[in-house]
Every structure is written in structure tokens, then in C-alpha cells.
Amino acid sequence: MNTIIQVALDLLEIDRSIQIAKEAVEGGIDWIEAGTPLIKSEGMNAIRQLRKSFPNHTILADMKIADTGAFEVEMAAKAGADIVMLLGNADDSTVLDAVRSAHKYGVKLMADLIIVEDPVSRAIELELMGVDYINMHTGIDQQMTGKDPTPVLEKMTTSVSIPVAAAGGLDAASAAMAVKAGASIVIVGGNITQSDNVTGAAKKIREAVDSKDIPEIAHQTLEEEIRQLLSEVSTPNITDAMHRKGAMKDIHTMVAGKRMVGKAVTVQTFEGDWAKTVEAIEVAGEGDVIVIYNGSRHISPWGGLATLSCLNKGIAGVVIDGPVRDIEEIRAIGVPVFAISNVPNAGDPKGFGEIGASIHCGSQNVNPGDYIVGDDNGVVVIPKERAYEIARRAKEVEKNEKRIYEEIKRGSTLSEVLKLKKWEKM
Ligand SMILES: O=C([C@H](O)CO)[C@H](O)[C@H](O)COP(=O)(O)O
């Protein structure tokens, strides 16, 4: 049997969802899922509308049922769903009553193992209780912390005899791997729905799962992955991912058009003393960002010679809560430098201050090793403990904006796409 591709519509809006589903169907997807956020936003109307628009497609209602199994299956079935999703760790009483209801209304049940501790054992129990499909799923928030549905898939597909779906951040390569591990259904959300070319994204997944060649997935270290993700997003994407936090105040690019991503080497210095700021160039390694609290808005701790030294060492950039000088040289050298302003005067190298201290720069706390990203919008600080999660979430923001951009390009407006009026706070 051919692998089934299910597109998960996790948007808040049914009209946009239907349009995206049409484009995904053109790209070769088979089943259409009313995602949990869509159902919460639009209710059973989401399922009714999808049924009407796609009379011949299998419609799955991702209800994530946790209780009142029979009642919620009935609602989804009557609205036109063919398959209803319940939570795999719902109580057995809920599962059993959902199964009875599914039989009564002629729909199938899929169990989502999103937060099940021992998914294989639970899947065996769910099959015995009468569930029709298992969904080996890593939730969107879990994906942001690096979890992945594929490692247990092979064991799962050999432990149950009902079809197993895989879900959780799948793209063409990981969907193909899931199929290789035995999944007969791949559920893809963001990598189709947030694309600016939904049909193209769906086609790519279709080709990958139908092909016998599994594309190589290049192995990256965590740091390489963080750096790559951060290099693909903008500082606005990052502050959005951080719930509008992280942006440095009053610090701007001195070298327009230059982007910077790196780990902080911090410097605390004092007004008129540039010894530690320049010594930090020896401490910093390739790809680091020197972040300086200068203690003065009028005397520069940094200039052209220091910038040239950074170029030689492969330092990713410099951020100064204070001014720079030799601005023409700095621009010509091209190392990204971010500062408050530019002035002519510097201090002297006295040697007060500290390299590697926790500092306050641009009204943000910066610790050594925090990730610093700068572009023409400004500079953001990402605490090292949350770097992977923020990088992943920023990438989601970036993808989502690409799709919105595409919809505005087709003639809509931002307010229309986001239904701003509807979502104003009551
Ligand atoms: O079920 C999902 C999630 O819990 C939100 O409701 C998603 O539909 C599922 O994870 C697939 O979406 P992606 O992870 O974006 O591929």
C-alpha cells in the first residue's frame, strides 16, 4: 500500500486552512487533518467546512480527546470526520467508550501517543481496546526541545498490527525515514502549511516517501544546529520567539547589511579604559561575539585596529554598550560591529574591569556563552540554556511569516490574514 500523507492544519482560521489544504492536495497529499488549534478556534464548524470542501478525502479530527470519549467522538463524527484522534494516555474508560461511540457512528479512532511514557506498551493496550491507528507523535513544543518521533518507530511498527502514523516536525527527509521505519501514514503540519509554496512542499514530501532512496540527513552537533538555525532567522523572528524579550536597547549596527551569530565573550570595563576590551580579542575564539559594557556613552573603548584584529581571528562580531571610533575603517573591514554611536575619542589602556563576567549590555543580562544575534534591526541575547529551543521557535516564526507574506502578496492585508479584529482582547 502507498504511504498515506496527512496534512495537519494547525492554523486558527478555517478559510485559510481550506485554501492551504487545496494547495496541499494539488501536491499529492491524501488525508486532511483539522488540527487541534483549528478545532479549538473554529469548533466543529472546521470539520463541517472541510467535509464540504473535500467530499472525497479522508478527514481526521484531531480532538486529542482526554475525557468524555463517546460524546466527543459523536460530535466529530456528526460534523463529518472519518477518523477521530484521542489521547493515548486517556483513561481506559475514556478509550473504551470512545471505541463504542466510533463503532456506533462508523468512524475510526487514532490514538496520539504524544506524552505517553512507554508508547510501545500503551500502543499494544490501545490496539487490544479497539483503537484503529496509532500516532507516534512528538508535539510541537516537544520538538522545540529536540525530541524526535523516529527512534521508537521501528519498535512500534513491529509491536502492533494496526497501522502506525508518524508525526512531529516531519519534512521530506524525516518523513521518508519514518516510512523506512515502518510508518504507513506520515502526518505533516508546519513543513507544508507554513510554506510559501504549499503545493511544492507537499510534492517534495510525496516524492520523498514514494522514493526508495532515503535522503542522507547530515549529522550536526547541537551547537552547529543552533548556529545554522540562528543564521537563517532575523532578530525580529527571535524576539517574537522569546515573547518580545531579548532585544538590546539603543544598540545599532555600525556596518549596515552585516549579520552576526555567535557565543558571547563578555567584557566589563570602565569609562576611558580599553585594555580589557582589546585583550578579549585574545580570549575569544572563531565564531564568538565580544560583548562589552563600557560604562560611558562618550568615550570609545573600540576602534579600527581592534576590529582588524577580530578579522584575523575569525571573531563573529562585537557589541558595545558604548560608542566606537574609526567608523570608516570599521565599515571597510566589514566585521559586524554594533554600538550606541560613534565618537572621535578613546580612553587609555589601564587594565581595570573583567573578561568573562556576567554583564548588563543594552539593558539585557549577558552571560559568557549566551548566543548573540545581530542584524540591521539590532541585537538580541539568547540565554545559552534555552538556545536550542529559541532557535527552533524562531525558525517556526520565520516559516509562518513566509506563508503570511505569500498570502499578502496575493492581494490580502496583514489584518485580514490574521483576522486582527476577531482576536482583539475582550
Ligand atoms: O498534532 C499536532 C500538534 O499537537 C498541534 O496540534 C500537529 O498537527 C502535528 O505535530 C503535526 O504538525 P508538525 O509537527 O508541525 O508537522
Coordinates of C-alpha atoms and ligand atoms in Angstrom, one line a residue:
M1 CA 0.0 0.0 0.0
N2 CA 1.2 3.5 -0.8
T3 CA 2.1 5.6 2.2
I4 CA -0.6 8.0 3.2
I5 CA 0.4 11.6 3.7
Q6 CA -1.9 13.6 6.0
V7 CA -1.6 17.4 6.1
A8 CA -2.2 18.7 9.6
L9 CA -4.0 22.1 9.5
D10 CA -2.9 23.7 12.8
L11 CA -4.0 27.3 11.9
L12 CA -6.7 29.3 13.7
E13 CA -8.7 30.1 10.7
I14 CA -10.9 27.8 8.5
D15 CA -10.8 29.8 5.3
R16 CA -7.0 29.9 5.2
S17 CA -6.9 26.3 6.2
I18 CA -9.2 25.3 3.3
Q19 CA -7.0 27.2 0.8
I20 CA -3.9 25.6 2.2
A21 CA -5.5 22.2 2.1
K22 CA -6.4 22.7 -1.6
E23 CA -2.8 23.6 -2.5
A24 CA -1.6 20.6 -0.5
V25 CA -4.0 18.2 -2.3
E26 CA -2.6 19.5 -5.6
G27 CA 0.8 18.5 -4.3
G28 CA -0.4 14.9 -3.6
I29 CA -1.4 14.6 0.0
D30 CA -4.1 12.1 0.8
W31 CA -5.8 12.8 4.2
I32 CA -6.7 16.2 5.7
E33 CA -6.5 16.9 9.4
A34 CA -8.4 19.5 11.3
G35 CA -5.6 20.3 13.8
T36 CA -6.3 20.8 17.5
P37 CA -5.7 24.6 17.3
L38 CA -8.1 24.9 14.4
I39 CA -10.8 22.9 16.2
K40 CA -10.3 25.0 19.3
S41 CA -10.6 28.2 17.3
E42 CA -13.5 27.2 15.0
G43 CA -15.2 24.3 16.8
M44 CA -16.9 21.5 14.8
N45 CA -17.5 24.0 12.0
A46 CA -13.9 23.4 11.0
I47 CA -14.8 19.8 10.3
R48 CA -18.1 20.6 8.6
Q49 CA -16.3 23.1 6.3
L50 CA -13.5 20.6 5.4
R51 CA -16.1 17.9 4.7
K52 CA -17.9 20.2 2.4
S53 CA -14.8 21.4 0.6
F54 CA -13.3 17.9 0.3
P55 CA -16.1 15.4 0.0
N56 CA -13.9 12.6 -1.2
H57 CA -11.0 13.0 1.1
T58 CA -10.5 11.3 4.5
I59 CA -10.9 13.9 7.2
L60 CA -9.3 13.4 10.6
A61 CA -10.4 15.5 13.6
D62 CA -7.5 16.0 15.9
M63 CA -9.7 16.3 19.0
K64 CA -7.0 14.9 21.4
I65 CA -9.8 13.5 23.5
A66 CA -8.9 13.2 27.2
D67 CA -12.3 12.6 28.6
T68 CA -16.0 12.1 27.6
G69 CA -14.7 9.9 24.8
A70 CA -18.1 8.8 23.4
F71 CA -19.5 12.4 23.4
E72 CA -16.5 13.9 21.6
V73 CA -16.3 11.1 19.0
E74 CA -20.0 11.6 18.3
M75 CA -19.6 15.4 17.8
A76 CA -16.7 14.9 15.3
A77 CA -18.4 12.1 13.5
K78 CA -21.6 14.0 13.1
A79 CA -19.6 17.0 11.8
G80 CA -18.2 14.8 9.0
A81 CA -14.9 13.3 10.3
D82 CA -13.8 9.9 9.2
I83 CA -11.2 9.4 11.8
V84 CA -11.1 10.9 15.3
M85 CA -7.9 11.4 17.4
L86 CA -7.9 10.7 21.1
L87 CA -5.0 11.0 23.6
G88 CA -3.2 7.7 24.0
N89 CA -2.9 8.2 27.7
A90 CA -6.6 9.0 28.3
D91 CA -8.1 6.7 30.9
D92 CA -9.1 3.2 29.7
S93 CA -12.7 4.1 30.5
T94 CA -12.5 7.0 28.0
V95 CA -10.8 4.9 25.3
L96 CA -13.3 2.1 25.6
D97 CA -16.3 4.4 25.5
A98 CA -14.8 6.3 22.5
V99 CA -14.4 2.9 20.7
R100 CA -18.1 2.1 21.4
S101 CA -19.1 5.5 20.0
A102 CA -16.8 5.2 17.0
H103 CA -18.4 1.8 16.1
K104 CA -21.9 3.4 16.5
Y105 CA -21.1 6.3 14.2
G106 CA -19.0 4.5 11.7
V107 CA -15.7 6.3 12.3
K108 CA -12.2 5.1 13.1
L109 CA -10.1 6.1 16.1
M110 CA -6.5 7.1 16.1
A111 CA -4.6 7.3 19.4
D112 CA -2.0 10.0 19.8
L113 CA 1.0 8.9 22.0
I114 CA 2.3 12.5 22.4
I115 CA 3.0 12.3 26.2
V116 CA 2.9 8.6 26.8
E117 CA 5.9 7.4 28.9
D118 CA 6.1 3.9 27.5
P119 CA 4.5 4.3 24.0
V120 CA 5.0 0.7 22.8
S121 CA 3.3 -0.9 25.8
R122 CA 0.5 1.6 25.6
A123 CA 0.0 1.1 21.9
I124 CA -0.4 -2.7 22.4
E125 CA -3.1 -2.0 25.0
L126 CA -4.8 0.5 22.8
E127 CA -4.9 -2.0 19.9
L128 CA -6.5 -4.5 22.2
M129 CA -9.1 -2.0 23.3
G130 CA -10.1 -1.5 19.6
V131 CA -8.2 1.6 18.5
D132 CA -7.7 1.6 14.7
Y133 CA -4.5 3.6 14.3
I134 CA -1.5 4.6 16.5
N135 CA 0.1 8.0 16.1
M136 CA 3.7 8.1 17.2
H137 CA 3.8 11.8 17.8
T138 CA 6.3 14.4 19.1
G139 CA 4.3 17.5 19.9
I140 CA 5.3 20.9 18.6
D141 CA 6.5 22.1 22.0
Q142 CA 8.4 18.9 22.5
Q143 CA 10.1 19.3 19.1
M144 CA 11.4 22.7 20.2
T145 CA 13.4 20.9 23.0
G146 CA 14.9 18.4 20.5
K147 CA 12.6 15.4 20.8
D148 CA 12.1 13.3 17.7
P149 CA 9.4 10.7 17.0
T150 CA 11.5 8.4 14.8
P151 CA 13.7 6.4 17.3
V152 CA 10.8 4.3 18.7
L153 CA 9.0 4.0 15.4
E154 CA 10.7 0.8 14.3
K155 CA 9.9 -1.0 17.6
M156 CA 6.3 0.4 17.5
T157 CA 5.6 -0.8 13.9
T158 CA 6.8 -4.3 14.8
S159 CA 4.8 -4.4 18.1
V160 CA 1.3 -3.7 16.9
S161 CA -0.6 -4.9 13.8
I162 CA -2.7 -1.8 13.3
P163 CA -1.3 1.0 11.0
V164 CA 1.2 3.4 12.7
A165 CA 1.4 7.1 11.8
A166 CA 4.4 9.2 12.5
A167 CA 4.1 12.9 13.3
G168 CA 6.2 15.7 14.7
G169 CA 8.1 18.2 12.6
L170 CA 8.4 15.9 9.7
D171 CA 10.0 17.2 6.5
A172 CA 10.8 15.3 3.3
A173 CA 13.8 13.6 4.7
S174 CA 12.4 12.6 8.1
A175 CA 9.1 11.6 6.5
A176 CA 11.0 9.2 4.2
M177 CA 12.9 7.8 7.2
A178 CA 9.6 7.3 9.1
V179 CA 8.3 5.3 6.2
K180 CA 11.5 3.2 6.2
A181 CA 10.9 2.5 9.9
G182 CA 7.5 1.1 9.1
A183 CA 5.1 4.1 9.3
S184 CA 2.2 3.7 6.9
I185 CA 0.9 7.3 7.5
V186 CA 3.0 10.4 7.8
I187 CA 1.4 13.5 9.3
V188 CA 3.0 16.7 8.3
G189 CA 2.0 20.1 9.6
G190 CA 4.3 23.1 9.6
N191 CA 6.6 22.0 6.8
I192 CA 3.6 22.0 4.4
T193 CA 1.2 24.6 5.9
Q194 CA 3.8 27.3 6.7
S195 CA 5.5 27.1 3.3
D196 CA 5.2 29.9 0.8
N197 CA 4.8 27.2 -1.8
V198 CA 2.4 24.7 -0.2
T199 CA 2.0 22.6 -3.3
G200 CA 5.7 22.4 -3.9
A201 CA 6.3 21.4 -0.2
A202 CA 3.6 18.7 -0.4
K203 CA 5.1 17.4 -3.7
K204 CA 8.5 17.2 -2.2
I205 CA 7.2 15.0 0.7
R206 CA 5.2 12.9 -1.8
E207 CA 8.3 12.2 -3.8
A208 CA 10.4 11.5 -0.8
V209 CA 8.1 9.0 0.8
D210 CA 7.4 7.3 -2.5
S211 CA 11.0 7.0 -3.4
K212 CA 13.1 4.1 -2.3
D213 CA 16.2 6.3 -1.8
I214 CA 16.3 7.7 1.7
P215 CA 18.0 11.1 1.6
E216 CA 21.0 11.4 3.8
I217 CA 20.4 13.5 6.9
A218 CA 23.7 15.3 7.7
H219 CA 24.5 14.9 11.4
Q220 CA 25.2 18.1 13.2
T221 CA 26.3 18.8 16.7
L222 CA 23.8 20.7 18.9
E223 CA 25.9 23.9 18.5
E224 CA 26.1 23.5 14.8
E225 CA 22.4 23.1 14.6
I226 CA 21.8 26.2 16.8
R227 CA 24.2 28.3 14.8
Q228 CA 22.6 27.2 11.5
L229 CA 19.0 27.9 12.7
L230 CA 20.0 31.3 14.1
S231 CA 21.8 32.2 10.8
E232 CA 18.5 31.5 8.9
V233 CA 16.3 33.8 11.0
S234 CA 16.1 37.5 11.8
T235 CA 16.4 39.3 15.1
P236 CA 12.6 40.1 14.9
N237 CA 11.9 36.4 14.5
I238 CA 14.0 35.7 17.6
T239 CA 12.3 38.3 19.8
D240 CA 8.9 37.0 18.7
A241 CA 10.0 33.5 19.7
M242 CA 11.1 35.0 23.1
H243 CA 7.7 36.6 23.7
R244 CA 9.2 40.0 22.7
K245 CA 12.1 39.8 25.1
G246 CA 15.9 39.7 24.5
A247 CA 16.4 42.9 22.4
M248 CA 19.2 45.2 23.4
K249 CA 18.2 48.8 23.9
D250 CA 19.9 51.7 22.0
I251 CA 22.4 49.5 20.2
H252 CA 22.6 49.6 16.4
T253 CA 24.6 48.3 13.6
M254 CA 27.7 50.3 12.6
V255 CA 28.2 48.2 9.4
A256 CA 24.9 48.1 7.6
G257 CA 23.9 44.8 6.0
K258 CA 26.2 42.7 8.2
R259 CA 24.6 39.8 10.2
M260 CA 26.3 38.2 13.2
V261 CA 25.6 35.0 15.2
G262 CA 27.9 33.8 17.9
K263 CA 28.6 33.0 21.5
A264 CA 29.3 35.8 23.9
V265 CA 32.7 36.6 25.4
T266 CA 31.8 39.2 27.9
V267 CA 33.8 42.3 29.0
Q268 CA 33.1 44.6 31.8
T269 CA 35.2 47.8 31.6
F270 CA 35.1 51.3 32.9
E271 CA 34.9 54.7 31.3
G272 CA 38.0 55.6 29.4
D273 CA 39.7 52.2 29.8
W274 CA 40.1 50.0 26.7
A275 CA 42.6 47.4 28.0
K276 CA 40.2 44.5 28.7
T277 CA 38.1 45.2 25.6
V278 CA 41.1 44.6 23.4
E279 CA 42.6 41.8 25.5
A280 CA 39.2 40.0 25.0
I281 CA 40.2 39.5 21.3
E282 CA 42.9 37.0 22.5
V283 CA 40.3 35.2 24.7
A284 CA 37.6 35.0 22.0
G285 CA 37.7 32.2 19.5
E286 CA 36.4 31.8 16.0
G287 CA 32.7 32.5 15.8
D288 CA 32.5 34.2 19.2
V289 CA 31.0 37.7 19.7
I290 CA 32.7 40.1 22.1
V291 CA 30.1 41.9 24.2
I292 CA 31.3 44.9 26.1
Y293 CA 29.7 47.0 28.8
N294 CA 31.7 50.3 28.6
G295 CA 30.3 52.5 31.3
S296 CA 30.3 55.5 29.1
R297 CA 28.3 56.8 26.2
H298 CA 31.1 59.4 25.3
I299 CA 34.5 57.7 25.4
S300 CA 35.1 54.8 22.9
P301 CA 36.7 51.5 24.1
W302 CA 36.9 50.2 20.4
G303 CA 38.2 51.3 17.0
G304 CA 39.6 50.2 13.7
L305 CA 42.7 48.4 14.9
A306 CA 40.8 46.2 17.3
T307 CA 38.3 45.5 14.6
L308 CA 41.0 44.4 12.2
S309 CA 42.4 42.1 14.9
C310 CA 39.0 40.5 15.1
L311 CA 39.0 39.9 11.4
N312 CA 42.3 38.0 11.7
K313 CA 40.9 35.8 14.5
G314 CA 37.6 35.0 12.8
I315 CA 35.6 36.7 15.5
A316 CA 31.9 36.9 14.5
G317 CA 31.3 40.4 15.8
V318 CA 31.4 42.9 18.5
V319 CA 28.6 44.5 20.6
I320 CA 29.3 47.6 22.7
D321 CA 27.1 49.3 25.2
G322 CA 29.0 52.5 24.4
P323 CA 30.4 54.2 21.3
V324 CA 33.0 53.2 18.7
R325 CA 35.5 55.3 16.8
D326 CA 37.3 55.0 13.4
I327 CA 33.9 54.3 11.9
E328 CA 35.2 54.5 8.2
E329 CA 37.8 51.8 9.0
I330 CA 35.3 49.6 10.8
R331 CA 32.9 49.8 7.8
A332 CA 35.7 49.0 5.4
I333 CA 36.9 46.0 7.4
G334 CA 33.4 44.6 7.4
V335 CA 33.4 42.7 10.8
P336 CA 29.9 43.3 12.2
V337 CA 30.1 45.9 15.0
F338 CA 27.1 47.1 17.0
A339 CA 27.3 50.1 19.3
I340 CA 25.4 53.1 20.6
S341 CA 27.1 55.7 18.4
N342 CA 30.4 56.8 17.0
V343 CA 32.7 59.4 18.6
P344 CA 36.3 60.5 17.9
N345 CA 37.9 60.0 21.3
A346 CA 39.1 56.9 23.1
G347 CA 40.5 56.4 26.6
D348 CA 43.7 54.6 27.7
P349 CA 44.6 51.0 28.4
K350 CA 44.6 50.9 32.2
G351 CA 43.6 47.3 32.9
F352 CA 40.5 47.7 35.1
G353 CA 37.5 45.5 34.6
E354 CA 37.0 41.9 33.8
I355 CA 36.7 39.4 30.9
G356 CA 34.1 36.6 31.3
A357 CA 31.9 38.4 33.9
S358 CA 28.1 38.5 33.9
I359 CA 27.3 41.9 32.4
H360 CA 24.5 44.2 31.6
C361 CA 24.6 45.3 28.0
G362 CA 21.9 47.3 26.2
S363 CA 19.7 46.7 29.2
Q364 CA 20.0 43.0 28.9
N365 CA 21.8 40.5 31.1
V366 CA 24.6 38.7 29.2
N367 CA 26.5 35.7 30.4
P368 CA 29.5 34.2 28.8
G369 CA 28.3 31.6 26.2
D370 CA 24.9 33.2 25.6
Y371 CA 24.0 33.4 21.9
I372 CA 24.1 36.9 20.4
V373 CA 22.5 37.6 17.1
G374 CA 22.7 41.0 15.3
D375 CA 21.4 42.4 12.1
D376 CA 20.2 45.7 10.7
N377 CA 17.3 45.6 13.2
G378 CA 19.5 45.4 16.2
V379 CA 20.9 42.8 18.6
V380 CA 19.3 40.1 20.7
V381 CA 20.6 37.9 23.5
I382 CA 19.5 34.3 23.9
P383 CA 20.3 32.7 27.2
K384 CA 22.5 29.7 26.5
E385 CA 20.2 27.3 28.5
R386 CA 17.4 28.0 26.0
A387 CA 19.4 28.5 22.9
Y388 CA 18.2 25.4 21.0
E389 CA 14.5 25.9 21.9
I390 CA 14.6 29.6 21.0
A391 CA 16.4 28.8 17.7
R392 CA 13.7 26.2 16.8
R393 CA 10.9 28.5 17.8
A394 CA 12.4 31.4 15.8
K395 CA 12.6 29.2 12.8
E396 CA 8.8 28.4 13.2
V397 CA 8.1 32.2 13.4
E398 CA 10.1 32.7 10.2
K399 CA 8.3 29.9 8.3
N400 CA 4.9 31.1 9.5
E401 CA 5.7 34.7 8.3
K402 CA 6.8 33.4 4.9
R403 CA 3.3 31.9 4.4
I404 CA 1.6 35.1 5.6
Y405 CA 3.9 37.1 3.2
E406 CA 2.8 34.9 0.4
E407 CA -0.9 35.5 1.2
I408 CA -0.5 39.3 1.4
K409 CA 1.4 39.1 -2.0
R410 CA -1.8 37.5 -3.4
G411 CA -3.7 40.7 -2.5
S412 CA -4.7 40.4 1.1
T413 CA -3.7 42.6 4.0
L414 CA -2.0 41.7 7.3
S415 CA -5.1 42.5 9.3
E416 CA -7.2 40.3 7.0
V417 CA -4.8 37.4 7.1
L418 CA -4.5 37.5 10.9
K419 CA -8.2 38.3 11.5
L420 CA -7.0 41.0 13.9
K421 CA -10.4 42.3 14.8
K422 CA -11.6 38.8 15.8
W423 CA -8.6 38.2 18.0
E424 CA -8.7 41.5 19.9
K425 CA -8.8 41.0 23.6
M426 CA -12.3 41.1 25.0
Ligands
LIG1 O1 -0.8 17.4 16.4 C1 -0.1 18.4 16.2 C2 0.2 19.3 17.3 O2 0.0 18.6 18.6 C3 -0.6 20.5 17.3 O3 -2.0 20.2 17.4 C4 0.4 18.6 14.8 O4 -0.6 18.6 14.0 C5 1.5 17.6 14.5 O5 2.6 17.7 15.4 C6 2.0 17.8 13.0 O6 2.5 19.1 12.9 P1 4.1 19.4 12.7 O7 4.7 18.9 13.9 O8 4.1 20.9 12.5 O9 4.5 18.6 11.5

